[in-house]
Tab-separated table of C-alpha atoms in Angstrom:
chain	number	residue	atom	x	y	z
A	1	UNK	CA	10.442	-47.573	26.597
A	2	UNK	CA	8.270	-44.506	26.176
A	3	UNK	CA	9.201	-41.003	25.132
A	4	UNK	CA	8.666	-38.144	27.550
A	5	UNK	CA	5.880	-36.894	25.254
A	6	UNK	CA	4.036	-40.240	25.348
A	7	UNK	CA	4.076	-40.367	29.131
A	8	UNK	CA	2.697	-36.850	29.519
A	9	UNK	CA	-0.008	-36.795	26.814
A	10	UNK	CA	-2.789	-39.227	25.947
A	11	UNK	CA	-4.612	-38.838	22.635
A	12	UNK	CA	-8.322	-39.696	22.275
A	13	UNK	CA	-9.248	-42.824	20.326
A	14	UNK	CA	-10.900	-42.619	16.913
A	15	UNK	CA	-13.159	-45.252	15.382
A	16	UNK	CA	-11.915	-47.406	12.477
A	17	UNK	CA	-13.399	-47.077	9.006
A	18	UNK	CA	-16.352	-49.258	8.029
A	19	UNK	CA	-18.276	-49.175	4.771
A	20	UNK	CA	-17.717	-46.771	1.911
A	21	UNK	CA	-16.674	-43.120	2.207
A	22	UNK	CA	-16.377	-40.426	-0.458
A	23	UNK	CA	-14.176	-37.366	0.027
A	24	UNK	CA	-12.200	-34.789	-1.891
A	25	UNK	CA	-8.871	-35.744	-0.292
A	26	UNK	CA	-7.643	-38.764	1.651
A	27	UNK	CA	-4.450	-38.670	3.692
A	28	UNK	CA	-2.799	-42.013	4.479
A	29	UNK	CA	-0.830	-41.759	7.723
A	30	UNK	CA	-1.668	-39.999	10.979
A	31	UNK	CA	1.746	-38.764	12.036
A	32	UNK	CA	2.739	-35.100	12.094
A	33	UNK	CA	3.043	-34.931	8.296
A	34	UNK	CA	-0.355	-36.520	7.698
A	35	UNK	CA	-2.187	-34.492	10.336
A	36	UNK	CA	-0.669	-31.215	9.148
A	37	UNK	CA	-1.415	-32.100	5.525
A	38	UNK	CA	-5.074	-32.748	6.417
A	39	UNK	CA	-5.177	-29.539	8.472
A	40	UNK	CA	-3.839	-27.421	5.582
A	41	UNK	CA	-6.161	-29.085	3.068
A	42	UNK	CA	-9.181	-28.458	5.283
A	43	UNK	CA	-8.058	-24.857	5.785
A	44	UNK	CA	-8.065	-24.517	1.990
A	45	UNK	CA	-11.672	-25.760	1.867
A	46	UNK	CA	-10.883	-29.295	0.668
A	47	UNK	CA	-12.971	-31.952	2.436
A	48	UNK	CA	-10.380	-34.398	3.842
A	49	UNK	CA	-10.181	-37.618	5.850
A	50	UNK	CA	-7.163	-39.291	7.506
A	51	UNK	CA	-6.591	-43.059	7.501
A	52	UNK	CA	-4.172	-44.285	10.184
A	53	UNK	CA	-3.042	-47.919	10.467
A	54	UNK	CA	-2.702	-47.778	14.258
A	55	UNK	CA	-3.154	-44.660	16.451
A	56	UNK	CA	-2.368	-41.122	15.332
A	57	UNK	CA	1.155	-40.005	16.272
A	58	UNK	CA	1.985	-43.591	17.302
A	59	UNK	CA	4.985	-43.886	14.960
A	60	UNK	CA	7.898	-41.506	14.639
A	61	UNK	CA	5.997	-38.414	15.814
A	62	UNK	CA	5.885	-39.621	19.412
A	63	UNK	CA	9.638	-40.333	19.329
A	64	UNK	CA	10.952	-37.110	17.831
A	65	UNK	CA	13.153	-34.648	19.717
A	66	UNK	CA	10.683	-32.041	18.390
A	67	UNK	CA	12.972	-29.348	17.026
A	68	UNK	CA	11.450	-26.880	14.569
A	69	UNK	CA	14.489	-25.585	12.770
A	70	UNK	CA	16.018	-25.023	9.352
A	71	UNK	CA	19.434	-25.888	10.789
A	72	UNK	CA	19.688	-29.441	9.499
A	73	UNK	CA	23.290	-30.301	10.205
A	74	UNK	CA	26.067	-28.951	7.945
A	75	UNK	CA	23.860	-29.231	4.878
A	76	UNK	CA	23.870	-25.872	3.091
A	77	UNK	CA	27.399	-25.715	1.728
A	78	UNK	CA	26.880	-29.231	0.349
A	79	UNK	CA	23.504	-28.325	-1.179
A	80	UNK	CA	24.899	-25.294	-2.953
A	81	UNK	CA	27.711	-27.417	-4.388
A	82	UNK	CA	25.521	-30.371	-5.371
A	83	UNK	CA	22.136	-28.994	-6.450
A	84	UNK	CA	22.921	-25.316	-6.957
A	85	UNK	CA	22.132	-22.043	-5.250
A	86	UNK	CA	18.557	-21.790	-6.577
A	87	UNK	CA	17.475	-25.224	-5.286
A	88	UNK	CA	19.181	-24.549	-1.949
A	89	UNK	CA	17.277	-21.248	-1.699
A	90	UNK	CA	14.008	-23.088	-2.364
A	91	UNK	CA	14.854	-25.560	0.415
A	92	UNK	CA	15.528	-22.698	2.835
A	93	UNK	CA	12.368	-20.840	1.834
A	94	UNK	CA	10.195	-23.944	2.385
A	95	UNK	CA	11.647	-24.450	5.869
A	96	UNK	CA	11.348	-20.773	6.815
A	97	UNK	CA	7.731	-20.916	5.714
A	98	UNK	CA	7.210	-24.031	7.854
A	99	UNK	CA	8.614	-22.349	10.985
A	100	UNK	CA	6.435	-19.292	10.373
A	101	UNK	CA	3.314	-21.465	10.029
A	102	UNK	CA	4.037	-23.265	13.303
A	103	UNK	CA	4.347	-19.884	15.015
A	104	UNK	CA	1.097	-18.668	13.457
A	105	UNK	CA	-0.828	-21.773	14.480
A	106	UNK	CA	0.468	-21.797	18.065
A	107	UNK	CA	-0.191	-18.100	18.666
A	108	UNK	CA	-3.376	-17.591	16.613
A	109	UNK	CA	-5.039	-20.785	17.856
A	110	UNK	CA	-3.642	-20.538	21.395
A	111	UNK	CA	-2.135	-24.044	21.374
A	112	UNK	CA	-0.611	-25.012	24.720
A	113	UNK	CA	2.380	-27.159	23.735
A	114	UNK	CA	5.483	-25.705	25.448
A	115	UNK	CA	6.339	-23.843	22.256
A	116	UNK	CA	9.541	-21.826	22.647
A	117	UNK	CA	11.480	-19.576	20.281
A	118	UNK	CA	15.159	-20.455	20.777
A	119	UNK	CA	18.386	-20.434	18.782
A	120	UNK	CA	19.747	-23.635	17.276
A	121	UNK	CA	23.485	-24.405	17.324
A	122	UNK	CA	25.807	-26.601	15.315
A	123	UNK	CA	28.899	-27.256	17.389
A	124	UNK	CA	32.273	-28.897	16.860
A	125	UNK	CA	35.300	-29.854	18.912
A	126	UNK	CA	37.506	-30.085	15.817
A	127	UNK	CA	35.806	-29.413	12.426
A	128	UNK	CA	36.063	-25.618	12.329
A	129	UNK	CA	36.561	-25.604	8.548
A	130	UNK	CA	33.210	-27.344	8.078
A	131	UNK	CA	31.431	-24.788	10.271
A	132	UNK	CA	33.129	-21.924	8.437
A	133	UNK	CA	31.912	-23.316	5.115
A	134	UNK	CA	28.418	-23.720	6.544
A	135	UNK	CA	28.440	-20.159	7.911
A	136	UNK	CA	29.422	-18.785	4.497
A	137	UNK	CA	26.701	-20.827	2.773
A	138	UNK	CA	24.047	-19.788	5.315
A	139	UNK	CA	24.872	-16.130	4.730
A	140	UNK	CA	24.557	-16.684	0.977
A	141	UNK	CA	21.088	-18.076	1.638
A	142	UNK	CA	20.023	-15.112	3.815
A	143	UNK	CA	19.875	-17.126	7.046
A	144	UNK	CA	20.233	-15.125	10.265
A	145	UNK	CA	23.291	-16.719	11.869
A	146	UNK	CA	26.595	-16.063	13.602
A	147	UNK	CA	29.724	-17.905	14.714
A	148	UNK	CA	30.298	-18.125	18.469
A	149	UNK	CA	32.133	-20.042	21.176
A	150	UNK	CA	29.620	-19.157	23.883
A	151	UNK	CA	27.284	-22.072	24.673
A	152	UNK	CA	25.698	-23.885	27.632
A	153	UNK	CA	27.276	-27.188	26.679
A	154	UNK	CA	28.955	-29.090	29.535
A	155	UNK	CA	32.315	-29.221	27.720
A	156	UNK	CA	34.705	-27.058	25.719
A	157	UNK	CA	34.157	-26.619	21.990
A	158	UNK	CA	36.159	-25.130	19.136
A	159	UNK	CA	33.235	-23.247	17.584
A	160	UNK	CA	29.452	-23.161	17.160
A	161	UNK	CA	27.191	-21.805	14.417
A	162	UNK	CA	24.107	-20.145	15.891
A	163	UNK	CA	20.846	-19.835	13.928
A	164	UNK	CA	18.463	-17.303	15.482
A	165	UNK	CA	14.683	-17.633	15.966
A	166	UNK	CA	14.210	-21.388	15.681
A	167	UNK	CA	11.745	-23.279	17.889
A	168	UNK	CA	10.937	-26.391	19.924
A	169	UNK	CA	7.700	-27.814	21.321
A	170	UNK	CA	5.824	-30.807	22.727
A	171	UNK	CA	4.675	-32.638	19.560
A	172	UNK	CA	1.857	-34.681	21.102
A	173	UNK	CA	0.198	-31.755	22.853
A	174	UNK	CA	0.421	-29.858	19.578
A	175	UNK	CA	-1.017	-32.701	17.493
A	176	UNK	CA	-3.788	-33.269	20.048
A	177	UNK	CA	-4.951	-29.695	19.539
A	178	UNK	CA	-4.555	-29.652	15.751
A	179	UNK	CA	-6.242	-33.015	15.103
A	180	UNK	CA	-9.346	-32.248	17.156
A	181	UNK	CA	-11.413	-30.962	14.241
A	182	UNK	CA	-10.240	-33.490	11.641
A	183	UNK	CA	-12.073	-36.588	10.424
A	184	UNK	CA	-9.723	-39.433	11.345
A	185	UNK	CA	-10.111	-43.204	11.127
A	186	UNK	CA	-7.700	-45.175	13.337
A	187	UNK	CA	-6.870	-48.886	13.141
A	188	UNK	CA	-7.478	-48.615	9.393
A	189	UNK	CA	-4.425	-49.747	7.417
A	190	UNK	CA	-4.677	-49.129	3.678
A	191	UNK	CA	-3.927	-52.301	1.754
A	192	UNK	CA	-3.815	-50.925	-1.779
A	193	UNK	CA	-4.524	-47.921	-3.994
A	194	UNK	CA	-6.463	-48.437	-7.213
A	195	UNK	CA	-6.725	-45.167	-9.115
A	196	UNK	CA	-8.919	-43.012	-6.850
A	197	UNK	CA	-9.927	-45.893	-4.572
A	198	UNK	CA	-8.303	-46.873	-1.257
A	199	UNK	CA	-8.879	-50.452	-0.137
A	200	UNK	CA	-8.930	-51.370	3.569
A	201	UNK	CA	-10.069	-54.539	5.330
A	202	UNK	CA	-13.356	-53.065	6.504
A	203	UNK	CA	-14.125	-50.343	4.005
A	204	UNK	CA	-13.354	-48.409	0.856
A	205	UNK	CA	-12.545	-44.735	0.340
A	206	UNK	CA	-13.072	-42.868	-2.909
A	207	UNK	CA	-10.995	-39.693	-3.054
A	208	UNK	CA	-10.291	-37.143	-5.754
A	209	UNK	CA	-6.765	-36.698	-4.412
A	210	UNK	CA	-4.644	-39.031	-2.274
A	211	UNK	CA	-1.691	-38.116	-0.038
A	212	UNK	CA	0.708	-40.833	1.154
A	213	UNK	CA	2.268	-39.628	4.439
A	214	UNK	CA	3.187	-43.005	5.929
A	215	UNK	CA	6.807	-42.244	6.904
A	216	UNK	CA	8.125	-44.865	4.428
A	217	UNK	CA	5.817	-45.334	1.389
A	218	UNK	CA	4.247	-48.786	1.418
A	219	UNK	CA	3.763	-49.079	-2.371
A	220	UNK	CA	6.942	-50.246	-4.102
A	221	UNK	CA	5.900	-49.810	-7.741
A	222	UNK	CA	5.716	-47.241	-9.172
A	223	UNK	CA	7.867	-44.762	-7.255
A	224	UNK	CA	10.748	-47.083	-6.250
A	225	UNK	CA	11.112	-45.364	-2.876
A	226	UNK	CA	12.697	-48.503	-1.427
A	227	UNK	CA	15.604	-47.856	-3.826
A	228	UNK	CA	15.818	-44.142	-3.024
A	229	UNK	CA	15.946	-44.242	0.779
A	230	UNK	CA	17.240	-46.084	3.780
A	231	UNK	CA	16.324	-45.693	7.445
A	232	UNK	CA	18.407	-44.782	10.485
A	233	UNK	CA	17.902	-45.324	14.206
A	234	UNK	CA	18.882	-42.675	16.747
A	235	UNK	CA	18.486	-42.729	20.521
A	236	UNK	CA	17.411	-40.285	23.234
A	237	UNK	CA	17.414	-40.150	27.030
A	238	UNK	CA	15.919	-37.483	29.293
A	239	UNK	CA	17.603	-36.386	32.524
A	240	UNK	CA	16.522	-33.954	35.240
A	241	UNK	CA	18.255	-30.572	35.375
A	242	UNK	CA	18.132	-27.385	37.411
A	243	UNK	CA	19.489	-25.267	34.528
A	244	UNK	CA	17.315	-25.108	31.384
A	245	UNK	CA	19.189	-24.913	28.088
A	246	UNK	CA	19.157	-21.646	26.157
A	247	UNK	CA	18.897	-23.394	22.798
A	248	UNK	CA	19.116	-26.615	20.794
A	249	UNK	CA	22.521	-28.151	20.087
A	250	UNK	CA	23.620	-30.598	17.381
A	251	UNK	CA	27.184	-31.886	17.135
A	252	UNK	CA	28.745	-32.361	13.701
A	253	UNK	CA	31.701	-34.522	14.820
A	254	UNK	CA	31.600	-38.306	14.553
A	255	UNK	CA	29.792	-39.687	17.601
A	256	UNK	CA	28.758	-36.227	18.821
A	257	UNK	CA	25.649	-35.710	20.947
A	258	UNK	CA	22.571	-33.517	20.548
A	259	UNK	CA	20.958	-31.521	23.369
A	260	UNK	CA	17.670	-29.734	23.954
A	261	UNK	CA	15.658	-28.770	26.993
A	262	UNK	CA	12.071	-29.584	27.939
A	263	UNK	CA	10.667	-28.127	31.154
A	264	UNK	CA	13.118	-29.338	33.825
A	265	UNK	CA	14.717	-32.006	31.624
A	266	UNK	CA	17.586	-32.168	29.169
A	267	UNK	CA	17.106	-34.482	26.193
A	268	UNK	CA	20.409	-36.089	25.243
A	269	UNK	CA	20.565	-37.795	21.843
A	270	UNK	CA	23.092	-39.829	19.878
A	271	UNK	CA	24.166	-43.290	18.743
A	272	UNK	CA	22.778	-42.940	15.228
A	273	UNK	CA	23.243	-45.866	12.835
A	274	UNK	CA	21.655	-47.407	9.779
A	275	UNK	CA	18.722	-49.565	10.837
A	276	UNK	CA	19.783	-53.188	11.164
A	277	UNK	CA	23.523	-52.485	11.133
A	278	UNK	CA	24.692	-52.010	14.725
A	279	UNK	CA	25.433	-54.322	17.619
A	280	UNK	CA	26.208	-51.450	19.983
A	281	UNK	CA	23.913	-50.581	22.894
A	282	UNK	CA	23.337	-46.864	22.307
A	283	UNK	CA	21.275	-46.515	25.481
A	284	UNK	CA	24.213	-47.712	27.556
A	285	UNK	CA	26.420	-45.097	25.884
A	286	UNK	CA	23.892	-42.312	26.541
A	287	UNK	CA	23.438	-43.432	30.147
A	288	UNK	CA	27.192	-43.265	30.661
A	289	UNK	CA	27.379	-39.828	29.003
A	290	UNK	CA	24.528	-38.523	31.171
A	291	UNK	CA	26.412	-39.612	34.261
A	292	UNK	CA	29.732	-38.216	33.076
A	293	UNK	CA	28.388	-34.843	31.902
A	294	UNK	CA	25.608	-34.183	34.408
A	295	UNK	CA	25.960	-36.731	37.201
A	296	UNK	CA	22.405	-37.919	36.492
A	297	UNK	CA	20.662	-41.157	35.600
A	298	UNK	CA	18.128	-40.913	32.727
A	299	UNK	CA	14.432	-40.936	33.627
A	300	UNK	CA	13.210	-41.721	30.078
A	301	UNK	CA	14.641	-43.721	27.170
A	302	UNK	CA	13.383	-43.867	23.600
A	303	UNK	CA	14.500	-44.140	19.963
A	304	UNK	CA	13.465	-42.640	16.633
A	305	UNK	CA	13.679	-43.860	13.060
A	306	UNK	CA	14.234	-41.575	10.095
A	307	UNK	CA	14.004	-42.000	6.325
A	308	UNK	CA	17.164	-40.764	4.617
A	309	UNK	CA	16.892	-39.580	1.012
A	310	UNK	CA	19.652	-39.931	-1.561
A	311	UNK	CA	20.639	-36.241	-1.655
A	312	UNK	CA	19.565	-35.007	1.780
A	313	UNK	CA	16.354	-33.340	0.547
A	314	UNK	CA	12.869	-34.798	1.246
A	315	UNK	CA	10.654	-36.249	-1.478
A	316	UNK	CA	7.509	-34.117	-1.587
A	317	UNK	CA	5.183	-34.051	-4.588
A	318	UNK	CA	3.635	-36.381	-7.132
A	319	UNK	CA	4.084	-40.016	-6.043
A	320	UNK	CA	4.960	-41.103	-9.571
A	321	UNK	CA	4.617	-39.534	-12.997
A	322	UNK	CA	1.887	-41.987	-14.012
A	323	UNK	CA	-0.199	-41.190	-10.880
A	324	UNK	CA	-1.583	-37.723	-11.452
A	325	UNK	CA	-3.775	-37.477	-8.340
A	326	UNK	CA	-1.503	-39.190	-5.799
A	327	UNK	CA	1.129	-37.343	-3.764
A	328	UNK	CA	3.840	-38.324	-1.276
A	329	UNK	CA	5.825	-36.827	1.597
A	330	UNK	CA	8.809	-38.813	2.853
A	331	UNK	CA	12.595	-38.795	3.319
A	332	UNK	CA	12.725	-36.144	6.049
A	333	UNK	CA	16.362	-36.913	7.001
A	334	UNK	CA	15.998	-36.574	10.813
A	335	UNK	CA	14.234	-33.210	10.608
A	336	UNK	CA	10.693	-34.506	10.609
A	337	UNK	CA	8.903	-31.725	12.443
A	338	UNK	CA	10.014	-28.895	10.147
A	339	UNK	CA	9.804	-31.087	7.044
A	340	UNK	CA	6.294	-32.267	7.965
A	341	UNK	CA	5.025	-28.690	7.930
A	342	UNK	CA	6.981	-27.838	4.777
A	343	UNK	CA	5.401	-30.876	3.101
A	344	UNK	CA	1.888	-30.010	4.290
A	345	UNK	CA	2.113	-26.479	2.918
A	346	UNK	CA	3.620	-27.579	-0.383
A	347	UNK	CA	1.100	-30.406	-0.915
A	348	UNK	CA	-1.824	-28.130	-0.057
A	349	UNK	CA	-0.583	-25.721	-2.732
A	350	UNK	CA	-0.361	-28.552	-5.255
A	351	UNK	CA	-3.849	-29.776	-4.378
A	352	UNK	CA	-5.181	-26.331	-5.244
A	353	UNK	CA	-3.242	-26.137	-8.492
A	354	UNK	CA	-0.979	-23.340	-7.271
A	355	UNK	CA	2.408	-22.876	-8.871
A	356	UNK	CA	5.253	-23.042	-6.355
A	357	UNK	CA	8.952	-22.500	-6.934
A	358	UNK	CA	9.854	-25.049	-4.257
A	359	UNK	CA	8.214	-27.951	-6.125
A	360	UNK	CA	11.279	-28.611	-8.279
A	361	UNK	CA	13.660	-28.790	-5.303
A	362	UNK	CA	11.538	-31.473	-3.581
A	363	UNK	CA	10.341	-33.319	-6.715
A	364	UNK	CA	10.430	-37.071	-5.925
A	365	UNK	CA	11.435	-37.801	-9.543
A	366	UNK	CA	14.490	-35.531	-9.501
A	367	UNK	CA	17.857	-36.857	-10.597
A	368	UNK	CA	21.098	-35.107	-9.707
A	369	UNK	CA	24.734	-36.101	-9.272
A	370	UNK	CA	24.578	-36.827	-5.506
A	371	UNK	CA	21.398	-38.879	-5.798
A	372	UNK	CA	22.713	-40.889	-8.769
A	373	UNK	CA	25.861	-41.833	-6.859
A	374	UNK	CA	23.936	-42.643	-3.683
A	375	UNK	CA	21.423	-44.739	-5.660
A	376	UNK	CA	24.082	-47.322	-6.502
A	377	UNK	CA	25.299	-47.359	-2.895
A	378	UNK	CA	21.727	-48.110	-1.732
A	379	UNK	CA	21.450	-50.839	-4.357
A	380	UNK	CA	24.602	-52.413	-2.916
A	381	UNK	CA	23.110	-52.453	0.586
A	382	UNK	CA	19.956	-54.114	-0.726
A	383	UNK	CA	21.877	-56.788	-2.630
A	384	UNK	CA	23.940	-57.489	0.489
A	385	UNK	CA	20.797	-57.874	2.593
A	386	UNK	CA	18.984	-59.987	0.029
A	387	UNK	CA	21.862	-62.419	-0.452
A	388	UNK	CA	22.680	-62.650	3.271
A	389	UNK	CA	19.664	-64.846	3.963
A	390	UNK	CA	20.989	-67.462	1.542
A	391	UNK	CA	24.768	-67.009	1.797
A	392	UNK	CA	25.642	-65.687	5.279
A	393	UNK	CA	26.292	-68.281	7.973
A	394	UNK	CA	24.078	-68.273	11.110
A	395	UNK	CA	25.450	-66.848	14.358
A	396	UNK	CA	25.626	-70.307	15.926
A	397	UNK	CA	23.334	-72.701	17.749
A	398	UNK	CA	20.673	-72.118	20.377
A	399	UNK	CA	22.943	-72.926	23.307
A	400	UNK	CA	25.253	-70.061	22.256
A	401	UNK	CA	22.494	-67.446	22.692
A	402	UNK	CA	22.621	-66.031	26.255
A	403	UNK	CA	19.494	-65.047	28.178
A	404	UNK	CA	18.239	-61.585	27.259
A	405	UNK	CA	19.859	-61.847	23.828
A	406	UNK	CA	18.872	-62.666	20.267
A	407	UNK	CA	20.478	-64.010	17.109
A	408	UNK	CA	20.151	-66.225	14.061
A	409	UNK	CA	20.832	-69.934	14.606
A	410	UNK	CA	21.081	-73.059	12.475
A	411	UNK	CA	18.013	-75.167	13.218
A	412	UNK	CA	18.469	-78.468	11.362
A	413	UNK	CA	19.712	-76.687	8.255
A	414	UNK	CA	17.196	-73.831	8.476
A	415	UNK	CA	17.921	-70.303	9.600
A	416	UNK	CA	15.859	-69.342	12.624
A	417	UNK	CA	15.787	-66.037	14.467
A	418	UNK	CA	15.552	-66.557	18.212
A	419	UNK	CA	15.247	-64.343	21.254
A	420	UNK	CA	15.845	-65.895	24.669
A	421	UNK	CA	14.243	-63.866	27.466
A	422	UNK	CA	15.671	-63.558	30.974
A	423	UNK	CA	13.775	-66.660	32.120
A	424	UNK	CA	15.108	-68.706	29.210
A	425	UNK	CA	11.851	-68.746	27.222
A	426	UNK	CA	12.480	-68.919	23.462
A	427	UNK	CA	10.730	-66.798	20.819
A	428	UNK	CA	11.481	-67.988	17.286
A	429	UNK	CA	10.757	-66.390	13.902
A	430	UNK	CA	11.861	-66.700	10.296
A	431	UNK	CA	14.406	-63.831	10.089
A	432	UNK	CA	13.407	-62.769	6.583
A	433	UNK	CA	11.727	-59.410	5.970
A	434	UNK	CA	8.315	-59.853	4.302
A	435	UNK	CA	8.857	-56.570	2.412
A	436	UNK	CA	11.462	-57.731	-0.130
A	437	UNK	CA	13.166	-60.676	1.570
A	438	UNK	CA	16.274	-59.203	3.232
A	439	UNK	CA	17.819	-60.995	6.196
A	440	UNK	CA	16.982	-59.305	9.493
A	441	UNK	CA	19.374	-58.620	12.348
A	442	UNK	CA	18.652	-58.464	16.071
A	443	UNK	CA	18.748	-55.033	17.753
A	444	UNK	CA	19.921	-55.800	21.292
A	445	UNK	CA	19.245	-52.297	22.604
A	446	UNK	CA	15.533	-52.487	21.747
A	447	UNK	CA	14.927	-56.246	21.504
A	448	UNK	CA	13.709	-56.009	17.901
A	449	UNK	CA	14.333	-57.597	14.512
A	450	UNK	CA	15.491	-54.880	12.082
A	451	UNK	CA	15.897	-54.874	8.305
A	452	UNK	CA	19.202	-53.386	7.081
A	453	UNK	CA	17.841	-52.895	3.552
A	454	UNK	CA	14.805	-50.659	4.000
A	455	UNK	CA	14.295	-50.330	7.747
A	456	UNK	CA	11.254	-52.465	8.558
A	457	UNK	CA	11.216	-53.460	12.231
A	458	UNK	CA	9.497	-56.185	14.274
A	459	UNK	CA	9.385	-56.951	17.981
A	460	UNK	CA	11.042	-60.127	19.288
A	461	UNK	CA	7.775	-62.014	18.777
A	462	UNK	CA	7.673	-60.975	15.114
A	463	UNK	CA	4.979	-58.288	15.303
A	464	UNK	CA	5.390	-55.422	12.837
A	465	UNK	CA	6.563	-52.099	14.305
A	466	UNK	CA	7.829	-50.000	11.371
A	467	UNK	CA	7.084	-50.066	7.636
A	468	UNK	CA	7.612	-50.475	4.666
A	469	UNK	CA	6.703	-54.108	5.508
A	470	UNK	CA	2.965	-54.593	5.944
A	471	UNK	CA	2.771	-57.922	7.751
A	472	UNK	CA	4.240	-59.719	10.754
A	473	UNK	CA	7.096	-62.203	10.639
A	474	UNK	CA	6.303	-65.900	10.431
A	475	UNK	CA	6.593	-67.360	13.942
A	476	UNK	CA	7.996	-70.794	14.652
């Protein structure tokens, strides 16, 4: 499965790091957040390099739906209630600034990436009270918005909240243009950070400042990001259309779909669930919805993974109080494109010693009522996953696993994760996440082993796909 962006755009290869390199700033991670962070640092005159474990934009950036918007679901009435009006205003300001910087870059640097200024809609078939509360909150926060029932959706709705002047684009064409002038080392996973030194297998980097933009931070202590986030999967299909959409649409009802256009396609998204906790085939559901709503079969299928913070606000700032020169950007809560730019701008300010009002709202060390409550819920998920490997019974025996399916079996008293391909060939692994030891579950839609605790993912042969794990599964 490849996203529509991956099929249409190929990025040039970069050489891996060898030897020793000195720089003023090192960015770990070559996704949108890392590339934009390096771009903004270089623009500020700070000599910067990027270290990417695989290929740039090979993780979540290539799988985004690529909406540049400050409409992040029905978030603002909850933010005002939970963190206060001032922090909510800082969140809005950071996202408005991010949208403005995207516009500046695209127009000033003449970047050809299908960039379009369009409205963004929240819609509902039944939760009008939620939209009314969100409309009131958005007005309090000086967001240009209006309530409407006029949309291009292929079904009736009760109401929609329209945010004006948002945007969408092709993320890989954009990142190809922006990364061209940056010093990037691919196939260079960072193994550890020791003060101002980054250790890789083939070389060492000395940097005055370090920026961890790896989607999910790979260092557990200090920071404790594994206890402050979980990850979610969501799914997308692209279908041909003769009628381009006039905006981006996001449903707030349970099981609702999202819509956006791209050239002569409609991108239909949905099926979101916590990584490692669903047996449903979301692609089948989206395929059926595409047929029902548009009479079309999807041409492209792909899925994204998002880090979800405790209170719905990203963690952007100092990695940990004891690490003065190390910064982090993570927990983008399904709005990675806007949050990546917001993080890049905020971190570039911090690198230059500039005071910024938004720093407090995104402070990774913040503690508030919603995050404290959610912290214990996350701890419960982790305990459940950790104990499952030792206490939960296997799914059965090998003969119970049908072809094209996977599961955990009892193999002479030992738990074994198996996938049986369509020819009957068996692929066996130890179904225990090397990150912190949680029991994995098999994702039938994508043929992967997924961790329900912190979201690490592996293909059916045990090869690492998504962090925070840093190594493959043990194969049997």
